[in-house]
CSV table of C-alpha atoms in Angstrom, one decimal:
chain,number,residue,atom,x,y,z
B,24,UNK,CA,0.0,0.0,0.0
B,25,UNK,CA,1.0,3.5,-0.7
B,26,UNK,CA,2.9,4.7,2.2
B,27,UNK,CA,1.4,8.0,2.7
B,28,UNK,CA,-1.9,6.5,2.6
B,29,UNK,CA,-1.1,4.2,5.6
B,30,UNK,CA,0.4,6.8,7.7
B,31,UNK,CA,-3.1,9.1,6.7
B,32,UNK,CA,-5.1,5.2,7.9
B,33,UNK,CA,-3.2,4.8,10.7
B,34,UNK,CA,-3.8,8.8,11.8
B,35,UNK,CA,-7.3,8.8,11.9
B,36,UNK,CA,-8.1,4.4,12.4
B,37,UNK,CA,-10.0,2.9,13.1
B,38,UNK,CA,-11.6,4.0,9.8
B,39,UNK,CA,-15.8,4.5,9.8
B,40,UNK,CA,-17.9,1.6,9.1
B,41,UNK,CA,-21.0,2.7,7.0
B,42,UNK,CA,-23.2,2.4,10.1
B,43,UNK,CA,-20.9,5.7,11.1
B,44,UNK,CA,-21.3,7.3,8.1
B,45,UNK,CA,-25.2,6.9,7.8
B,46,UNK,CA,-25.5,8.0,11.4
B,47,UNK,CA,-23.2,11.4,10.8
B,48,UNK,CA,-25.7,11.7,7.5
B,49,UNK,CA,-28.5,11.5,9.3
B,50,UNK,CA,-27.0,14.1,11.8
B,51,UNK,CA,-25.2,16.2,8.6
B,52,UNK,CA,-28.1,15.9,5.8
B,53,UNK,CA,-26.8,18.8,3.5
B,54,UNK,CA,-23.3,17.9,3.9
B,55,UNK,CA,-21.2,19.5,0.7
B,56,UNK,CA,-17.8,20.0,-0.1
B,57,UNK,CA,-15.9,21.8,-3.1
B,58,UNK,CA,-14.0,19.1,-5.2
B,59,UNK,CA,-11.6,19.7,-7.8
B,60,UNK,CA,-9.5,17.4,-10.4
B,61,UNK,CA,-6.2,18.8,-10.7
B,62,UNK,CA,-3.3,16.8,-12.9
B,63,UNK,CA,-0.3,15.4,-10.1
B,64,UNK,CA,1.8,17.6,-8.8
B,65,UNK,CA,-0.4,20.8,-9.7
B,66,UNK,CA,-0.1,23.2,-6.4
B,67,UNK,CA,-2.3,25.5,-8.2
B,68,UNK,CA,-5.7,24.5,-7.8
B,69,UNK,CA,-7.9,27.4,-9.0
B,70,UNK,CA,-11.6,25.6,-7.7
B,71,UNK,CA,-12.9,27.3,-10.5
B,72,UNK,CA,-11.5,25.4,-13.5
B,73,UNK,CA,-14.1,23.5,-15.7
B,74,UNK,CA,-13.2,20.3,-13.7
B,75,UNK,CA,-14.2,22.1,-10.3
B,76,UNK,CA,-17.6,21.5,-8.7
B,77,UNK,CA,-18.3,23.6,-5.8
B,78,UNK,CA,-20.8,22.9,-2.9
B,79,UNK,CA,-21.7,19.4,-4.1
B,80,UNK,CA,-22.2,16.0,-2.8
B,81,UNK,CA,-19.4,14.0,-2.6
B,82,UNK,CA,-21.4,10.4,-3.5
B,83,UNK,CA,-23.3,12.0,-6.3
B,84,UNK,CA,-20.0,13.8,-8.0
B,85,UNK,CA,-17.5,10.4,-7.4
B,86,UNK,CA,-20.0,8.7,-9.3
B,87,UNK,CA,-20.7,11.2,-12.4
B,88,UNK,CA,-17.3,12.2,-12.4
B,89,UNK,CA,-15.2,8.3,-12.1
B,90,UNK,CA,-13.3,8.4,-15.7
B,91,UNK,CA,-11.2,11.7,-14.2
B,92,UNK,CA,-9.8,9.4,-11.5
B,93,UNK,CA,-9.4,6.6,-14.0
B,94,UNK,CA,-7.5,9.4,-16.3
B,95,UNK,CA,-5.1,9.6,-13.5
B,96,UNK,CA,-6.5,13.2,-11.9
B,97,UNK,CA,-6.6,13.7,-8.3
B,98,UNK,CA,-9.3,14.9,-6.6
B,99,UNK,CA,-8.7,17.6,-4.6
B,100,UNK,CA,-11.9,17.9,-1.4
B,101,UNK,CA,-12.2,21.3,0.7
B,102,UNK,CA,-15.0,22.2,2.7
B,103,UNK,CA,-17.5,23.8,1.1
B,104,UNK,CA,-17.2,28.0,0.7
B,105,UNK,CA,-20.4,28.2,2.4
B,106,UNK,CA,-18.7,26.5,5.6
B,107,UNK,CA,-15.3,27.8,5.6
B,108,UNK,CA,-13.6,26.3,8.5
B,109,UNK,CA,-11.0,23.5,7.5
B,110,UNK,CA,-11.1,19.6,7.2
B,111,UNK,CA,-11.5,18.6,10.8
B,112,UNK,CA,-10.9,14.8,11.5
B,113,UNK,CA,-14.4,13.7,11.5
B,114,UNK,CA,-15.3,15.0,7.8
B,115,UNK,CA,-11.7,13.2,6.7
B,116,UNK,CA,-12.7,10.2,8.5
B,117,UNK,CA,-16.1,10.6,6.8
B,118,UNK,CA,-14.9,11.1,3.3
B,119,UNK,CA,-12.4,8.5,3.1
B,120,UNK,CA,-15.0,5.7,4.4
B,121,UNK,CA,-17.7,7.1,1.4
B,122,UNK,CA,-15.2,7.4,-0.9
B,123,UNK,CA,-13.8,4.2,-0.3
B,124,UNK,CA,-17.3,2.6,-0.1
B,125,UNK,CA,-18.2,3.8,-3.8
B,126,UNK,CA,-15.1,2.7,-5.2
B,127,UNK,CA,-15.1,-0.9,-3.3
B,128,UNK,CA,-17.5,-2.2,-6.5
B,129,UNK,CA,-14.8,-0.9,-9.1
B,130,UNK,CA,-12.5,-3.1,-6.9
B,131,UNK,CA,-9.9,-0.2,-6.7
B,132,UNK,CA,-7.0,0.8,-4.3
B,133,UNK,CA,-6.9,4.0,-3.4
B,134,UNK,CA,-4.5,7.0,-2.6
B,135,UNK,CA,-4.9,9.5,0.1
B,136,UNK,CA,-3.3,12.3,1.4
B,137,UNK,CA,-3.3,16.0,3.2
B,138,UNK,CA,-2.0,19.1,1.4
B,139,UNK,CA,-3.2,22.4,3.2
B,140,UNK,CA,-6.8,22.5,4.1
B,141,UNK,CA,-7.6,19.8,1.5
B,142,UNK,CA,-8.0,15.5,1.2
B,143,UNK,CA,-6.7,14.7,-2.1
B,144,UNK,CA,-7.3,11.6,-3.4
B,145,UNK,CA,-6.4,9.7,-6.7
B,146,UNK,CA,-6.6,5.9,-7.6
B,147,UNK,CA,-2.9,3.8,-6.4
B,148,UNK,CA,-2.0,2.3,-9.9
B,149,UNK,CA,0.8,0.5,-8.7
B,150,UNK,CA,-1.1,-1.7,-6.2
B,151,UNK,CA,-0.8,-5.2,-6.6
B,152,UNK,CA,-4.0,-7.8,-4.9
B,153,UNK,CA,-2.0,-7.9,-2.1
B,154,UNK,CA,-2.0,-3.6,-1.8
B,155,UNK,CA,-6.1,-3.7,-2.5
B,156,UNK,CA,-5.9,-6.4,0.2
B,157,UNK,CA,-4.3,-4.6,3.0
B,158,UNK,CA,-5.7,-1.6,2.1
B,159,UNK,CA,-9.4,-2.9,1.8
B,160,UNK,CA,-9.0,-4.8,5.4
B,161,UNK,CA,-8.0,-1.1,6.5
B,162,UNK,CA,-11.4,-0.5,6.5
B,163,UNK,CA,-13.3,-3.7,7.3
B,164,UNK,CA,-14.4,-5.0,4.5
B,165,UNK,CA,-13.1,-7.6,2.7
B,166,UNK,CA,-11.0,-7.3,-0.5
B,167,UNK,CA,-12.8,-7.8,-3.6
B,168,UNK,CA,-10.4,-8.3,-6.2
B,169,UNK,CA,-8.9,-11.0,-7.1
B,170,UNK,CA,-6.0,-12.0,-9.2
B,171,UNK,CA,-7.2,-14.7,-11.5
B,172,UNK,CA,-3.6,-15.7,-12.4
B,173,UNK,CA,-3.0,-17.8,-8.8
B,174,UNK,CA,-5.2,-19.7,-6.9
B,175,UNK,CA,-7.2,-18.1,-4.6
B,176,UNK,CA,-8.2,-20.7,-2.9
B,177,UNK,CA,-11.8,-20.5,-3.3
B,178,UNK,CA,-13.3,-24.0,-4.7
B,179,UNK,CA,-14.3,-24.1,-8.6
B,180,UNK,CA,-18.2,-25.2,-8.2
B,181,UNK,CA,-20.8,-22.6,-7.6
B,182,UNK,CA,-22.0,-24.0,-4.4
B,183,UNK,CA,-18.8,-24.7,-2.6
B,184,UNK,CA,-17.7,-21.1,-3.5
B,185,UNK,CA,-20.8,-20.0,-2.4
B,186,UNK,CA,-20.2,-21.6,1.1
B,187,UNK,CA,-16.2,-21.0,1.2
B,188,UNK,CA,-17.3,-17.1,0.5
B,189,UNK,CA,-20.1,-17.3,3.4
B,190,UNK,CA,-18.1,-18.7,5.9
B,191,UNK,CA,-15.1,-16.1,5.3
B,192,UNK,CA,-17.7,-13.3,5.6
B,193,UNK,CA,-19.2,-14.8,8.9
B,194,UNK,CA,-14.9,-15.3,10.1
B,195,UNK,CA,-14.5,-11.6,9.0
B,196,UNK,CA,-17.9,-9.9,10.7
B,197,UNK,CA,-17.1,-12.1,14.0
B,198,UNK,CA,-13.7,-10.2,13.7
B,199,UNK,CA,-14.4,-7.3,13.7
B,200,UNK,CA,-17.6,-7.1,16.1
B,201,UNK,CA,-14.7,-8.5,18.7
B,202,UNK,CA,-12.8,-5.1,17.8
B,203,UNK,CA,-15.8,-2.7,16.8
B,204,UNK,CA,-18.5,-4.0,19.3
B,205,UNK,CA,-22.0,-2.3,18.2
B,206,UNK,CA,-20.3,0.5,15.4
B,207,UNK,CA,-19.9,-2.6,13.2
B,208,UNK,CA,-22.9,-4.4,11.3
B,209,UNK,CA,-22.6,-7.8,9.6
B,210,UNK,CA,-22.0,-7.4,5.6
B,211,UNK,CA,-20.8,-3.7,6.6
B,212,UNK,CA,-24.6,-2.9,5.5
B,213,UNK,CA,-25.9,0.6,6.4
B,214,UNK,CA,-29.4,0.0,8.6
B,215,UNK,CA,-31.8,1.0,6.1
B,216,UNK,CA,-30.5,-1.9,3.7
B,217,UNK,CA,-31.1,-4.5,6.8
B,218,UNK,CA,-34.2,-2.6,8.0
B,219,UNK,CA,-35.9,-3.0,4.0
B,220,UNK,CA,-35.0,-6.8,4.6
Protein backbone atom coordinates (compact mmCIF):
# COMPACT_ATOMS: atom_id res chain seq x y z
CA UNK A 1 0.00 0.00 0.00
CA UNK A 2 0.95 3.51 -0.69
CA UNK A 3 2.92 4.73 2.16
CA UNK A 4 1.41 7.98 2.70
CA UNK A 5 -1.87 6.51 2.58
CA UNK A 6 -1.05 4.18 5.57
CA UNK A 7 0.44 6.82 7.67
CA UNK A 8 -3.11 9.05 6.69
CA UNK A 9 -5.08 5.20 7.93
CA UNK A 10 -3.21 4.82 10.73
CA UNK A 11 -3.75 8.78 11.84
CA UNK A 12 -7.30 8.77 11.90
CA UNK A 13 -8.14 4.38 12.39
CA UNK A 14 -10.01 2.92 13.06
CA UNK A 15 -11.63 4.02 9.79
CA UNK A 16 -15.80 4.50 9.78
CA UNK A 17 -17.88 1.55 9.07
CA UNK A 18 -21.04 2.70 7.04
CA UNK A 19 -23.24 2.44 10.06
CA UNK A 20 -20.88 5.68 11.11
CA UNK A 21 -21.33 7.31 8.14
CA UNK A 22 -25.16 6.94 7.83
CA UNK A 23 -25.53 7.99 11.40
CA UNK A 24 -23.19 11.42 10.83
CA UNK A 25 -25.65 11.69 7.46
CA UNK A 26 -28.48 11.54 9.32
CA UNK A 27 -26.97 14.14 11.83
CA UNK A 28 -25.24 16.17 8.63
CA UNK A 29 -28.05 15.89 5.85
CA UNK A 30 -26.79 18.79 3.47
CA UNK A 31 -23.31 17.94 3.87
CA UNK A 32 -21.17 19.48 0.70
CA UNK A 33 -17.79 20.00 -0.09
CA UNK A 34 -15.86 21.84 -3.13
CA UNK A 35 -13.97 19.09 -5.20
CA UNK A 36 -11.64 19.66 -7.81
CA UNK A 37 -9.50 17.36 -10.37
CA UNK A 38 -6.20 18.80 -10.73
CA UNK A 39 -3.30 16.78 -12.87
CA UNK A 40 -0.34 15.40 -10.12
CA UNK A 41 1.76 17.59 -8.82
CA UNK A 42 -0.39 20.80 -9.74
CA UNK A 43 -0.06 23.18 -6.38
CA UNK A 44 -2.34 25.46 -8.23
CA UNK A 45 -5.75 24.51 -7.80
CA UNK A 46 -7.88 27.39 -9.04
CA UNK A 47 -11.59 25.55 -7.66
CA UNK A 48 -12.93 27.31 -10.46
CA UNK A 49 -11.55 25.36 -13.47
CA UNK A 50 -14.07 23.51 -15.72
CA UNK A 51 -13.19 20.26 -13.72
CA UNK A 52 -14.19 22.12 -10.34
CA UNK A 53 -17.59 21.55 -8.73
CA UNK A 54 -18.26 23.61 -5.77
CA UNK A 55 -20.78 22.87 -2.93
CA UNK A 56 -21.66 19.43 -4.14
CA UNK A 57 -22.25 16.04 -2.80
CA UNK A 58 -19.41 13.97 -2.65
CA UNK A 59 -21.39 10.38 -3.51
CA UNK A 60 -23.28 11.99 -6.27
CA UNK A 61 -19.97 13.84 -8.00
CA UNK A 62 -17.53 10.35 -7.40
CA UNK A 63 -19.96 8.74 -9.28
CA UNK A 64 -20.75 11.22 -12.39
CA UNK A 65 -17.35 12.24 -12.43
CA UNK A 66 -15.15 8.27 -12.08
CA UNK A 67 -13.26 8.44 -15.69
CA UNK A 68 -11.22 11.72 -14.20
CA UNK A 69 -9.82 9.41 -11.51
CA UNK A 70 -9.40 6.57 -13.96
CA UNK A 71 -7.51 9.41 -16.29
CA UNK A 72 -5.06 9.63 -13.50
CA UNK A 73 -6.53 13.21 -11.94
CA UNK A 74 -6.60 13.66 -8.27
CA UNK A 75 -9.31 14.93 -6.58
CA UNK A 76 -8.75 17.59 -4.58
CA UNK A 77 -11.92 17.90 -1.40
CA UNK A 78 -12.19 21.28 0.69
CA UNK A 79 -15.05 22.22 2.73
CA UNK A 80 -17.53 23.77 1.13
CA UNK A 81 -17.23 27.95 0.74
CA UNK A 82 -20.38 28.20 2.37
CA UNK A 83 -18.73 26.54 5.65
CA UNK A 84 -15.32 27.78 5.61
CA UNK A 85 -13.55 26.27 8.54
CA UNK A 86 -10.99 23.54 7.52
CA UNK A 87 -11.10 19.62 7.18
CA UNK A 88 -11.51 18.56 10.84
CA UNK A 89 -10.93 14.83 11.51
CA UNK A 90 -14.37 13.71 11.53
CA UNK A 91 -15.27 15.03 7.76
CA UNK A 92 -11.75 13.20 6.65
CA UNK A 93 -12.74 10.23 8.51
CA UNK A 94 -16.10 10.63 6.82
CA UNK A 95 -14.86 11.12 3.28
CA UNK A 96 -12.40 8.49 3.06
CA UNK A 97 -15.04 5.69 4.41
CA UNK A 98 -17.67 7.12 1.38
CA UNK A 99 -15.21 7.40 -0.93
CA UNK A 100 -13.78 4.21 -0.33
CA UNK A 101 -17.35 2.59 -0.07
CA UNK A 102 -18.20 3.82 -3.82
CA UNK A 103 -15.14 2.73 -5.22
CA UNK A 104 -15.13 -0.89 -3.27
CA UNK A 105 -17.52 -2.20 -6.46
CA UNK A 106 -14.82 -0.89 -9.08
CA UNK A 107 -12.51 -3.05 -6.94
CA UNK A 108 -9.87 -0.22 -6.75
CA UNK A 109 -7.04 0.84 -4.31
CA UNK A 110 -6.87 4.05 -3.42
CA UNK A 111 -4.49 7.03 -2.59
CA UNK A 112 -4.86 9.50 0.06
CA UNK A 113 -3.32 12.33 1.39
CA UNK A 114 -3.32 15.99 3.18
CA UNK A 115 -2.00 19.10 1.39
CA UNK A 116 -3.17 22.37 3.24
CA UNK A 117 -6.83 22.46 4.07
CA UNK A 118 -7.63 19.81 1.49
CA UNK A 119 -7.97 15.48 1.20
CA UNK A 120 -6.67 14.74 -2.07
CA UNK A 121 -7.29 11.58 -3.37
CA UNK A 122 -6.40 9.65 -6.67
CA UNK A 123 -6.56 5.94 -7.61
CA UNK A 124 -2.92 3.77 -6.38
CA UNK A 125 -2.00 2.31 -9.92
CA UNK A 126 0.75 0.55 -8.74
CA UNK A 127 -1.13 -1.66 -6.23
CA UNK A 128 -0.82 -5.24 -6.64
CA UNK A 129 -3.96 -7.76 -4.95
CA UNK A 130 -2.02 -7.93 -2.09
CA UNK A 131 -2.04 -3.57 -1.80
CA UNK A 132 -6.12 -3.74 -2.47
CA UNK A 133 -5.94 -6.36 0.22
CA UNK A 134 -4.32 -4.65 2.97
CA UNK A 135 -5.73 -1.57 2.07
CA UNK A 136 -9.41 -2.87 1.83
CA UNK A 137 -8.95 -4.84 5.41
CA UNK A 138 -8.01 -1.09 6.51
CA UNK A 139 -11.40 -0.54 6.47
CA UNK A 140 -13.33 -3.70 7.35
CA UNK A 141 -14.37 -4.98 4.54
CA UNK A 142 -13.13 -7.58 2.68
CA UNK A 143 -11.02 -7.26 -0.50
CA UNK A 144 -12.85 -7.78 -3.59
CA UNK A 145 -10.42 -8.29 -6.22
CA UNK A 146 -8.87 -10.99 -7.08
CA UNK A 147 -6.00 -12.01 -9.18
CA UNK A 148 -7.17 -14.67 -11.54
CA UNK A 149 -3.61 -15.74 -12.36
CA UNK A 150 -3.01 -17.78 -8.76
CA UNK A 151 -5.16 -19.73 -6.92
CA UNK A 152 -7.22 -18.12 -4.56
CA UNK A 153 -8.16 -20.69 -2.94
CA UNK A 154 -11.82 -20.48 -3.35
CA UNK A 155 -13.26 -24.04 -4.73
CA UNK A 156 -14.29 -24.10 -8.57
CA UNK A 157 -18.16 -25.19 -8.22
CA UNK A 158 -20.78 -22.59 -7.58
CA UNK A 159 -21.99 -23.98 -4.41
CA UNK A 160 -18.83 -24.69 -2.61
CA UNK A 161 -17.71 -21.12 -3.45
CA UNK A 162 -20.84 -20.00 -2.37
CA UNK A 163 -20.22 -21.56 1.14
CA UNK A 164 -16.25 -21.01 1.18
CA UNK A 165 -17.26 -17.08 0.51
CA UNK A 166 -20.12 -17.33 3.39
CA UNK A 167 -18.07 -18.67 5.94
CA UNK A 168 -15.10 -16.13 5.29
CA UNK A 169 -17.74 -13.31 5.61
CA UNK A 170 -19.20 -14.83 8.85
CA UNK A 171 -14.89 -15.28 10.07
CA UNK A 172 -14.51 -11.55 8.97
CA UNK A 173 -17.91 -9.89 10.71
CA UNK A 174 -17.15 -12.06 13.97
CA UNK A 175 -13.73 -10.18 13.74
CA UNK A 176 -14.36 -7.26 13.69
CA UNK A 177 -17.61 -7.11 16.05
CA UNK A 178 -14.74 -8.51 18.67
CA UNK A 179 -12.80 -5.08 17.77
CA UNK A 180 -15.82 -2.67 16.84
CA UNK A 181 -18.49 -3.97 19.28
CA UNK A 182 -21.96 -2.29 18.19
CA UNK A 183 -20.27 0.50 15.36
CA UNK A 184 -19.90 -2.61 13.21
CA UNK A 185 -22.87 -4.43 11.27
CA UNK A 186 -22.55 -7.78 9.62
CA UNK A 187 -21.98 -7.41 5.65
CA UNK A 188 -20.80 -3.75 6.62
CA UNK A 189 -24.58 -2.86 5.45
CA UNK A 190 -25.89 0.57 6.43
CA UNK A 191 -29.37 0.01 8.61
CA UNK A 192 -31.85 1.00 6.14
CA UNK A 193 -30.48 -1.86 3.73
CA UNK A 194 -31.05 -4.46 6.84
CA UNK A 195 -34.23 -2.57 7.98
CA UNK A 196 -35.90 -2.95 4.04
CA UNK A 197 -34.96 -6.77 4.59
Amino acid sequence: MDQLTAILIEKYSPMWTNKQVWEYEQVHEEIKFDLDYAKPRNKEISWKSKLAHPDSNIREIIVDTFEYLADGYELWIRNSKDNPIKLDELLIRYLMAVIVDIMIDEEICLKFREDGDCLVVSIDSQADVIDCKEFFEKFYHLATGFNYNVNTGIPDDETEAEIYLTRLQEEFDEKMKIKLGDIYLPGNNDPDSINTK
